[in-house]
Amino acid sequence: MLKTEATLEISKEAMTQYGYKVVDAIVAHFDTQSSKLPVASATREEMDHLFSEEAPERAMDPESVLQFVLDEVMTKSNVVSHPRSYSFVPGPSNYISAMADSLASGFNIFSGGWAASPAAAELEIVTMNWLLKLFGFPVKRGGGIFTSGGSMANLTAIITARKVKCGDDFSKAIIYLSDQAHSSNIKAIRSAGFKKEQIRVIPTDSEFKFAINKLKNAIARDVLEGLQPFCLIATAGTTNTGTVDQLSELATICKKEKIWFHIDGAYGAAAILSKNGKQLLKGIEKADSLTVDPHKWFYQPYEIGCLLVRNHQWLKGTFTEKPEYLRDIEGNTSEINFYDHGIELTRRFRALKFYMSIKTFGLRTFRKAITYNIQLAEATESLLRKSSHWEVISPATLAVINFRFNPIGNKLSEKKLDSLNQYISKHVVDSKQALLVTTLLNGQVVLRMCLINPRTSMQDIKETLALCESFAAEKYTL
């Protein structure tokens, strides 16, 4: 009889001991993350020296492997959940969702089709309905899908819009987005098969919003030339400045011109839970499709993005395939197979962490956290404006603020100011005390803070600014 000892198993006692060590390590991380240095750095040469090896032929002690990973891998990545991780869009995360991911992986739930995991599919429907209701989309008719992140959500939206608006021939189709739109949109457009000539990047105004007149002119010109304007991508919370485009006005234009209206709210859409955020996001309910990134401002660990659509049939009509090997698992029409609603067939159980964290903490807690983040950015702006050392370049908007070191009465040229602020950023990051990098606004090098971590305090901000000023003093006498 054919037998094997290669079952990839360890004893129950060994699993228990190993599991406790993993959980203890994660708990210790959450408990001490604020006291760690937020920045890690290493060269490729250093990483190769530490990790490069041939795949071992023989088994190794599992606890030795685990300890090596805890000592050498987990300590050599930026702590994006750190209170002083201000750059890009931080990932504050939360412990409940991290444990939910452990459950989803531990039970190896396949979340592609109903037959394989009806509970997983149902939880995705339930949580999707929570989001549809939150953003004012029709719950019964609407739908959506959890994705790996905003990039995949935007790609799914563009492919859906292409199918619904253009069918199989999109040779004359034109898509519009602003110069502040996230780079993932351009990547998605090109991945969907559009040529560079089919993309219209519309300049923004002084507030970094769509220049409406220039957009209207571009659409009119394309129509006169016999082209097909088919999709417009607005942004609800740009990465650079947190700016929200004129959603209601853009929705009106799209309705008049029969253009698909997609809103990339990967960063800012979650702000709808706060009073101020809801006001800024007015018109978001008018989108045909909306990208939301729960692993940003819904405080989820990576990976979980989301696409919402006004009509779930749009997704099903775009992505459904019927291979022979899936013929036995088709259920009735109410049993949703999410592999028919997106690109992925194999899908991890992303809905679980969102479900468990919302149930555990309640929406009220999320509302309070998001409101605090917005207020913290506004307080930071107030602090900067009261200082003779700092200049606010873009005011606090949806917890993002841009500023630069520019003391009153200085004689520094724009070139020297750019160099000085780049110097400040580099030395702050090199100190590993904070992750604070630059961006470009109107050609100026500026420092940017994205303050969506509910554990970031005003004291963190003040000490970081003091650190910046100490480095500025090395090059400029205050």
Coordinates of C-alpha atoms in Angstrom, one line a residue:
M1 CA 0.0 0.0 0.0
L2 CA 1.3 3.4 -1.0
K3 CA 2.1 5.5 2.1
T4 CA 4.0 8.7 2.8
E5 CA 5.3 10.4 5.9
A6 CA 5.5 13.7 4.0
T7 CA 2.2 15.0 5.4
L8 CA 3.6 18.5 6.2
E9 CA 2.3 18.1 9.7
I10 CA 3.7 18.6 13.2
S11 CA 2.2 17.3 16.4
K12 CA -0.7 19.0 18.2
E13 CA 1.6 20.0 21.1
A14 CA 4.1 21.4 18.7
M15 CA 1.4 23.4 16.9
T16 CA 0.1 24.8 20.1
Q17 CA 3.5 25.9 21.3
Y18 CA 4.4 27.3 17.9
G19 CA 1.0 29.1 17.7
Y20 CA 1.4 30.7 21.1
K21 CA 4.8 32.1 20.1
V22 CA 3.3 33.6 16.9
V23 CA 0.4 35.2 18.8
D24 CA 2.7 36.4 21.6
A25 CA 4.9 38.1 19.0
I26 CA 2.0 39.8 17.3
V27 CA 0.6 41.0 20.7
A28 CA 4.1 42.3 21.7
H29 CA 4.2 44.2 18.4
F30 CA 0.9 45.9 18.9
D31 CA 1.8 46.6 22.5
T32 CA 5.1 48.1 21.8
Q33 CA 4.8 49.5 18.2
S34 CA 4.6 53.1 19.4
S35 CA 8.0 52.8 21.2
K36 CA 9.8 51.3 18.2
L37 CA 11.6 53.3 15.5
P38 CA 9.2 53.7 12.6
V39 CA 11.9 53.6 9.9
A40 CA 13.9 50.6 8.8
S41 CA 16.6 50.8 6.1
A42 CA 19.0 48.4 4.5
T43 CA 20.9 48.0 1.3
R44 CA 20.4 45.1 -1.2
E45 CA 23.9 44.0 -0.4
E46 CA 23.1 43.8 3.3
M47 CA 19.8 41.9 2.7
D48 CA 21.5 39.5 0.3
H49 CA 24.2 38.8 2.9
L50 CA 21.6 38.1 5.5
F51 CA 19.1 36.0 3.5
S52 CA 20.6 34.6 0.3
E53 CA 20.9 30.8 0.5
E54 CA 19.9 27.7 -1.3
A55 CA 16.6 26.1 -0.5
P56 CA 17.3 23.6 2.3
E57 CA 16.9 19.9 1.3
R58 CA 16.4 18.7 4.9
A59 CA 14.0 19.9 7.6
M60 CA 14.9 22.5 10.1
D61 CA 13.6 23.1 13.6
P62 CA 10.4 25.1 13.2
E63 CA 11.0 27.3 16.2
S64 CA 14.5 28.2 15.0
V65 CA 13.0 29.2 11.7
L66 CA 10.3 31.3 13.4
Q67 CA 12.8 33.0 15.7
F68 CA 15.0 33.9 12.8
V69 CA 12.0 35.5 11.0
L70 CA 11.0 37.4 14.1
D71 CA 14.6 38.6 14.7
E72 CA 15.6 39.4 11.1
V73 CA 12.5 39.9 8.9
M74 CA 10.0 41.6 11.1
T75 CA 12.5 44.1 12.4
K76 CA 13.6 45.2 8.9
S77 CA 10.4 46.8 7.6
N78 CA 9.0 50.2 8.3
V79 CA 6.4 50.2 11.1
V80 CA 3.6 51.7 9.0
S81 CA 1.3 51.6 12.0
H82 CA 3.6 53.8 14.0
P83 CA 2.2 57.1 15.3
R84 CA 5.1 58.9 13.5
S85 CA 4.7 57.2 10.2
Y86 CA 3.3 60.2 8.3
S87 CA 4.2 59.5 4.7
F88 CA 2.3 58.0 1.7
V89 CA -0.9 56.6 3.3
P90 CA 0.0 54.9 6.6
G91 CA -1.6 51.6 7.6
P92 CA -2.7 51.9 11.2
S93 CA -4.3 48.4 11.2
N94 CA -5.9 46.9 14.3
Y95 CA -5.4 43.7 16.3
I96 CA -8.9 42.2 15.8
S97 CA -8.5 42.3 12.0
A98 CA -5.0 40.9 12.2
M99 CA -6.3 37.9 14.2
A100 CA -9.2 37.6 11.7
D101 CA -6.6 37.3 8.9
S102 CA -4.9 34.5 10.9
L103 CA -8.3 32.7 11.1
A104 CA -8.9 33.1 7.4
S105 CA -5.5 31.7 6.6
G106 CA -5.5 29.1 9.3
F107 CA -8.7 27.6 8.0
N108 CA -7.6 28.2 4.4
I109 CA -11.0 29.5 3.4
F110 CA -11.5 29.8 -0.4
S111 CA -13.7 32.9 -0.9
G112 CA -14.3 32.6 -4.7
G113 CA -17.5 30.7 -4.9
W114 CA -20.6 30.0 -2.9
A115 CA -20.4 26.2 -3.0
A116 CA -16.9 26.2 -1.5
S117 CA -17.7 28.7 1.3
P118 CA -21.3 29.9 1.7
A119 CA -20.5 31.7 5.0
A120 CA -17.6 33.5 3.4
A121 CA -19.7 34.6 0.4
E122 CA -22.5 35.7 2.7
L123 CA -20.2 37.8 4.9
E124 CA -18.9 39.5 1.8
I125 CA -22.5 40.2 0.7
V126 CA -23.3 41.5 4.2
T127 CA -20.3 43.8 4.6
M128 CA -20.7 45.0 1.0
N129 CA -24.2 46.0 1.8
W130 CA -22.9 47.9 4.8
L131 CA -20.7 49.9 2.5
L132 CA -23.3 50.4 -0.2
K133 CA -25.7 51.9 2.4
L134 CA -22.9 54.0 3.9
F135 CA -22.1 55.6 0.5
G136 CA -25.7 56.0 -0.6
F137 CA -25.6 53.3 -3.3
P138 CA -28.7 51.2 -4.0
V139 CA -28.4 48.2 -1.7
K140 CA -30.7 45.8 -3.6
R141 CA -29.5 46.6 -7.0
G142 CA -26.0 47.6 -6.2
G143 CA -23.0 45.3 -5.6
G144 CA -19.3 45.2 -5.3
I145 CA -16.3 43.0 -4.6
F146 CA -13.3 43.0 -2.2
T147 CA -10.0 43.2 -4.0
S148 CA -6.3 43.2 -3.0
G149 CA -6.3 47.0 -2.9
G150 CA -7.2 50.2 -4.7
S151 CA -5.2 49.4 -7.7
M152 CA -7.1 46.2 -8.5
A153 CA -10.4 47.9 -7.6
N154 CA -9.7 50.7 -10.1
L155 CA -8.7 48.2 -12.8
T156 CA -11.9 46.2 -12.2
A157 CA -13.9 49.5 -12.5
I158 CA -12.3 50.5 -15.8
I159 CA -12.7 47.0 -17.3
T160 CA -16.4 47.1 -16.2
A161 CA -16.9 50.6 -17.6
R162 CA -15.3 49.5 -20.9
K163 CA -17.6 46.5 -21.3
V164 CA -20.8 48.4 -20.3
K165 CA -20.1 51.5 -22.4
C166 CA -18.1 50.2 -25.3
G167 CA -18.8 46.5 -25.7
D168 CA -16.0 44.8 -27.5
D169 CA -14.8 47.8 -29.6
F170 CA -13.1 50.4 -27.6
S171 CA -10.8 51.8 -30.3
K172 CA -12.3 55.2 -30.1
A173 CA -13.0 55.3 -26.4
I174 CA -11.6 58.2 -24.4
I175 CA -11.0 58.3 -20.6
Y176 CA -10.6 61.4 -18.5
L177 CA -8.8 62.0 -15.2
S178 CA -7.0 64.9 -13.5
D179 CA -3.3 65.4 -13.0
Q180 CA -3.8 64.7 -9.3
A181 CA -5.4 61.3 -9.9
H182 CA -3.5 58.3 -8.3
S183 CA -0.9 56.6 -10.5
S184 CA -2.8 53.3 -10.2
N185 CA -5.4 54.7 -12.5
I186 CA -3.0 55.2 -15.4
K187 CA -1.5 51.8 -14.7
A188 CA -5.1 50.3 -14.8
I189 CA -6.0 52.1 -18.0
R190 CA -2.9 50.9 -19.8
S191 CA -3.4 47.4 -18.4
A192 CA -6.9 47.4 -19.8
G193 CA -5.5 47.9 -23.3
F194 CA -6.0 51.6 -23.9
K195 CA -3.3 53.5 -25.8
K196 CA -1.7 56.7 -24.5
E197 CA -3.7 58.7 -27.1
Q198 CA -6.9 57.6 -25.5
I199 CA -6.1 59.1 -22.1
R200 CA -6.9 62.8 -21.3
V201 CA -5.1 64.1 -18.2
I202 CA -6.9 67.3 -17.3
P203 CA -5.0 70.0 -15.4
T204 CA -6.3 71.0 -11.9
D205 CA -7.1 74.4 -10.6
S206 CA -5.4 76.3 -7.7
E207 CA -7.1 74.0 -5.2
F208 CA -5.9 70.9 -7.0
K209 CA -9.4 70.0 -8.2
F210 CA -10.5 69.2 -11.8
A211 CA -10.4 72.4 -14.0
I212 CA -14.0 72.0 -15.1
N213 CA -13.9 74.3 -18.1
K214 CA -10.8 72.5 -19.5
L215 CA -12.6 69.2 -18.9
K216 CA -15.7 70.4 -20.8
N217 CA -13.5 71.6 -23.7
A218 CA -11.7 68.3 -23.9
I219 CA -15.0 66.3 -24.0
A220 CA -16.5 68.6 -26.6
R221 CA -13.4 68.4 -28.8
D222 CA -13.3 64.6 -28.6
V223 CA -17.0 64.4 -29.6
L224 CA -16.4 66.7 -32.6
E225 CA -13.6 64.5 -33.7
G226 CA -15.8 61.4 -33.7
L227 CA -14.3 59.9 -30.6
Q228 CA -16.2 58.3 -27.7
P229 CA -15.9 59.8 -24.3
F230 CA -16.8 56.8 -22.1
C231 CA -15.3 57.2 -18.6
L232 CA -14.3 60.0 -16.2
I233 CA -12.3 59.2 -13.0
A234 CA -12.7 61.7 -10.1
T235 CA -10.8 61.5 -6.9
A236 CA -12.3 61.6 -3.4
G237 CA -9.1 62.4 -1.4
T238 CA -6.1 62.8 -3.6
T239 CA -2.9 61.3 -2.2
N240 CA -0.9 64.6 -2.5
T241 CA -3.3 66.9 -0.8
G242 CA -6.5 65.1 0.3
T243 CA -8.5 67.1 -2.2
V244 CA -11.9 66.0 -3.2
D245 CA -13.0 66.8 -6.7
Q246 CA -16.3 68.6 -7.4
L247 CA -18.2 65.3 -7.4
S248 CA -21.8 66.6 -7.9
E249 CA -20.7 68.9 -10.8
L250 CA -18.7 66.1 -12.4
A251 CA -21.7 63.7 -12.0
T252 CA -23.9 66.2 -13.9
I253 CA -21.4 66.4 -16.7
C254 CA -21.2 62.6 -16.9
K255 CA -24.9 62.2 -16.9
K256 CA -25.3 64.7 -19.7
E257 CA -22.6 63.2 -21.8
K258 CA -23.5 59.6 -21.0
I259 CA -20.0 59.0 -19.5
W260 CA -19.3 56.4 -16.8
F261 CA -18.6 58.2 -13.6
H262 CA -15.9 56.4 -11.5
I263 CA -14.7 57.9 -8.2
D264 CA -11.4 56.8 -6.8
G265 CA -12.0 57.2 -3.1
A266 CA -9.3 54.7 -2.1
Y267 CA -7.9 57.2 0.4
G268 CA -10.6 59.6 1.3
A269 CA -14.0 57.8 0.9
A270 CA -13.9 56.4 4.5
A271 CA -14.1 60.0 5.8
I272 CA -17.9 59.9 5.1
L273 CA -18.1 58.5 8.6
S274 CA -17.3 62.0 10.0
K275 CA -19.5 65.0 9.8
N276 CA -16.9 67.2 8.0
G277 CA -15.9 64.4 5.7
K278 CA -19.5 63.7 4.7
Q279 CA -19.9 67.3 3.7
L280 CA -16.7 67.3 1.6
L281 CA -17.8 64.0 -0.1
K282 CA -21.2 65.3 -1.2
G283 CA -22.1 63.7 -4.5
I284 CA -20.2 60.5 -4.0
E285 CA -23.5 58.6 -4.1
K286 CA -23.9 59.6 -7.8
A287 CA -21.0 57.5 -9.0
D288 CA -21.4 54.5 -11.2
S289 CA -18.5 52.9 -9.4
L290 CA -16.5 53.7 -6.3
T291 CA -13.1 52.5 -5.1
V292 CA -12.7 52.3 -1.3
D293 CA -9.5 51.0 0.5
P294 CA -10.4 49.6 3.9
H295 CA -6.7 49.0 4.5
K296 CA -6.2 52.7 4.6
W297 CA -8.7 54.8 6.6
F298 CA -10.9 51.9 7.8
Y299 CA -7.9 50.7 9.7
Q300 CA -7.6 47.2 8.2
P301 CA -4.3 45.3 7.7
Y302 CA -3.2 44.8 4.1
E303 CA -4.7 43.6 1.8
I304 CA -8.3 44.7 1.4
G305 CA -9.6 47.1 -1.3
C306 CA -13.1 47.4 -2.5
L307 CA -15.1 48.3 -5.6
L308 CA -18.8 49.3 -5.3
V309 CA -21.1 49.6 -8.3
R310 CA -24.6 50.8 -8.7
N311 CA -25.7 47.6 -10.5
H312 CA -24.2 44.3 -9.6
Q313 CA -25.2 42.9 -13.0
W314 CA -22.5 45.1 -14.5
L315 CA -19.8 43.1 -12.7
K316 CA -21.4 39.8 -13.5
G317 CA -21.9 40.7 -17.2
T318 CA -18.2 41.7 -17.5
F319 CA -16.4 38.9 -15.7
T320 CA -18.5 35.7 -15.8
E321 CA -16.9 32.7 -17.5
K322 CA -18.3 29.2 -17.6
P323 CA -15.5 26.7 -17.8
E324 CA -16.4 23.0 -17.7
Y325 CA -14.6 22.4 -14.4
L326 CA -16.9 24.8 -12.6
R327 CA -20.2 23.4 -14.0
D328 CA -21.1 21.4 -10.9
I329 CA -20.9 24.4 -8.4
E330 CA -23.3 26.8 -10.0
G331 CA -26.1 27.5 -7.6
N332 CA -29.2 29.6 -7.8
T333 CA -29.1 33.3 -8.8
S334 CA -29.1 34.4 -5.1
E335 CA -25.9 32.5 -4.3
I336 CA -23.2 34.9 -5.5
N337 CA -20.0 33.5 -6.8
F338 CA -17.6 36.4 -6.4
Y339 CA -15.2 34.9 -9.0
D340 CA -17.9 36.1 -11.4
H341 CA -17.7 39.6 -10.2
G342 CA -14.0 40.3 -10.7
I343 CA -10.7 39.2 -12.1
E344 CA -9.6 36.7 -9.5
L345 CA -10.8 33.1 -9.3
T346 CA -8.8 32.2 -6.3
R347 CA -9.7 34.7 -3.6
R348 CA -8.7 34.9 0.1
F349 CA -11.4 35.6 2.7
R350 CA -10.9 39.4 3.0
A351 CA -14.4 40.2 4.3
L352 CA -13.7 38.4 7.6
K353 CA -11.4 41.1 9.1
F354 CA -13.7 43.9 8.1
Y355 CA -16.7 42.1 9.5
M356 CA -15.1 41.2 12.8
S357 CA -13.5 44.6 13.4
I358 CA -16.8 46.5 12.7
K359 CA -18.7 44.1 14.9
T360 CA -16.1 44.3 17.7
F361 CA -15.6 48.0 17.8
G362 CA -18.8 49.3 16.2
L363 CA -19.1 52.1 13.6
R364 CA -19.2 54.7 16.3
T365 CA -15.6 53.9 17.2
F366 CA -14.6 54.2 13.6
R367 CA -16.5 57.5 13.3
K368 CA -14.6 58.9 16.4
A369 CA -11.2 57.8 15.1
I370 CA -11.7 59.3 11.6
T371 CA -13.1 62.6 13.2
Y372 CA -10.1 62.7 15.4
N373 CA -7.7 62.3 12.4
I374 CA -9.4 65.2 10.6
Q375 CA -9.2 67.4 13.7
L376 CA -5.6 66.5 14.3
A377 CA -4.6 67.7 10.8
E378 CA -6.5 70.9 11.4
A379 CA -4.8 71.4 14.7
T380 CA -1.4 70.8 13.0
E381 CA -2.3 73.5 10.4
S382 CA -3.1 75.9 13.2
L383 CA 0.2 75.2 14.9
L384 CA 2.2 75.7 11.7
R385 CA 0.4 79.0 11.0
K386 CA 1.4 80.3 14.4
S387 CA 5.1 79.6 13.8
S388 CA 7.4 82.0 12.1
H389 CA 9.4 79.0 10.7
W390 CA 6.7 77.2 8.7
E391 CA 4.6 77.9 5.6
V392 CA 1.4 76.0 4.9
I393 CA 1.4 75.1 1.1
S394 CA -1.9 73.1 1.1
P395 CA -4.2 73.3 4.0
A396 CA -5.4 70.4 6.1
T397 CA -7.9 68.4 3.9
L398 CA -9.2 65.0 4.9
A399 CA -6.2 64.6 7.3
V400 CA -3.5 65.5 4.8
I401 CA -1.4 68.7 5.1
N402 CA 1.5 70.0 3.1
F403 CA 4.0 72.6 4.4
R404 CA 7.6 73.7 4.1
F405 CA 10.3 75.2 6.3
N406 CA 10.4 78.9 5.2
P407 CA 11.1 81.3 8.1
I408 CA 9.7 84.8 7.9
G409 CA 12.2 87.3 6.7
N410 CA 14.6 84.8 5.1
K411 CA 16.3 85.6 1.8
L412 CA 16.4 82.1 0.4
S413 CA 15.6 81.5 -3.2
E414 CA 13.0 78.9 -4.3
K415 CA 15.9 76.6 -5.3
K416 CA 17.5 76.9 -1.9
L417 CA 14.1 76.4 -0.1
D418 CA 13.6 73.2 -2.2
S419 CA 17.1 72.0 -1.2
L420 CA 16.6 72.8 2.5
N421 CA 13.2 71.0 2.8
Q422 CA 14.6 68.0 0.9
Y423 CA 17.6 68.1 3.4
I424 CA 15.1 68.1 6.4
S425 CA 13.2 65.2 5.1
K426 CA 16.3 63.1 4.3
H427 CA 17.8 63.7 7.8
V428 CA 14.5 63.0 9.6
V429 CA 14.1 59.7 7.8
D430 CA 17.8 58.9 8.3
S431 CA 17.4 59.5 12.0
K432 CA 14.6 56.8 11.9
Q433 CA 12.6 58.9 14.4
A434 CA 9.8 59.6 11.9
L435 CA 8.8 58.7 8.3
L436 CA 8.3 62.2 6.7
V437 CA 9.0 62.5 3.0
T438 CA 8.4 65.2 0.4
T439 CA 6.1 65.7 -2.5
L440 CA 5.9 68.3 -5.2
L441 CA 3.2 70.9 -5.3
N442 CA 3.2 73.7 -8.0
G443 CA 6.9 72.8 -8.5
Q444 CA 7.8 73.3 -4.9
V445 CA 9.4 70.6 -2.7
V446 CA 7.1 70.3 0.4
L447 CA 6.8 68.1 3.4
R448 CA 3.6 66.1 3.6
M449 CA 1.8 64.6 6.6
C450 CA -1.0 62.0 6.3
L451 CA -2.5 61.8 9.7
I452 CA -4.9 58.8 9.6
N453 CA -3.4 57.0 12.6
P454 CA -5.7 57.3 15.6
R455 CA -2.7 56.8 17.9
T456 CA -0.8 59.8 16.6
S457 CA -0.9 62.6 19.1
M458 CA -0.3 66.3 19.0
Q459 CA 2.9 65.6 21.0
D460 CA 4.1 63.4 18.2
I461 CA 3.5 66.3 15.8
K462 CA 5.3 68.9 17.9
E463 CA 8.3 66.7 18.5
T464 CA 8.6 65.8 14.8
L465 CA 8.5 69.5 13.9
A466 CA 11.1 70.3 16.5
L467 CA 13.3 67.5 15.0
C468 CA 12.8 69.1 11.5
E469 CA 13.8 72.5 12.9
S470 CA 16.9 71.0 14.5
F471 CA 18.0 69.7 11.1
A472 CA 17.1 73.0 9.4
A473 CA 19.3 74.8 11.9
E474 CA 22.3 72.8 10.6
K475 CA 22.0 74.6 7.3
Y476 CA 20.2 77.8 8.3
T477 CA 20.5 80.1 11.3
L478 CA 17.1 80.4 13.0

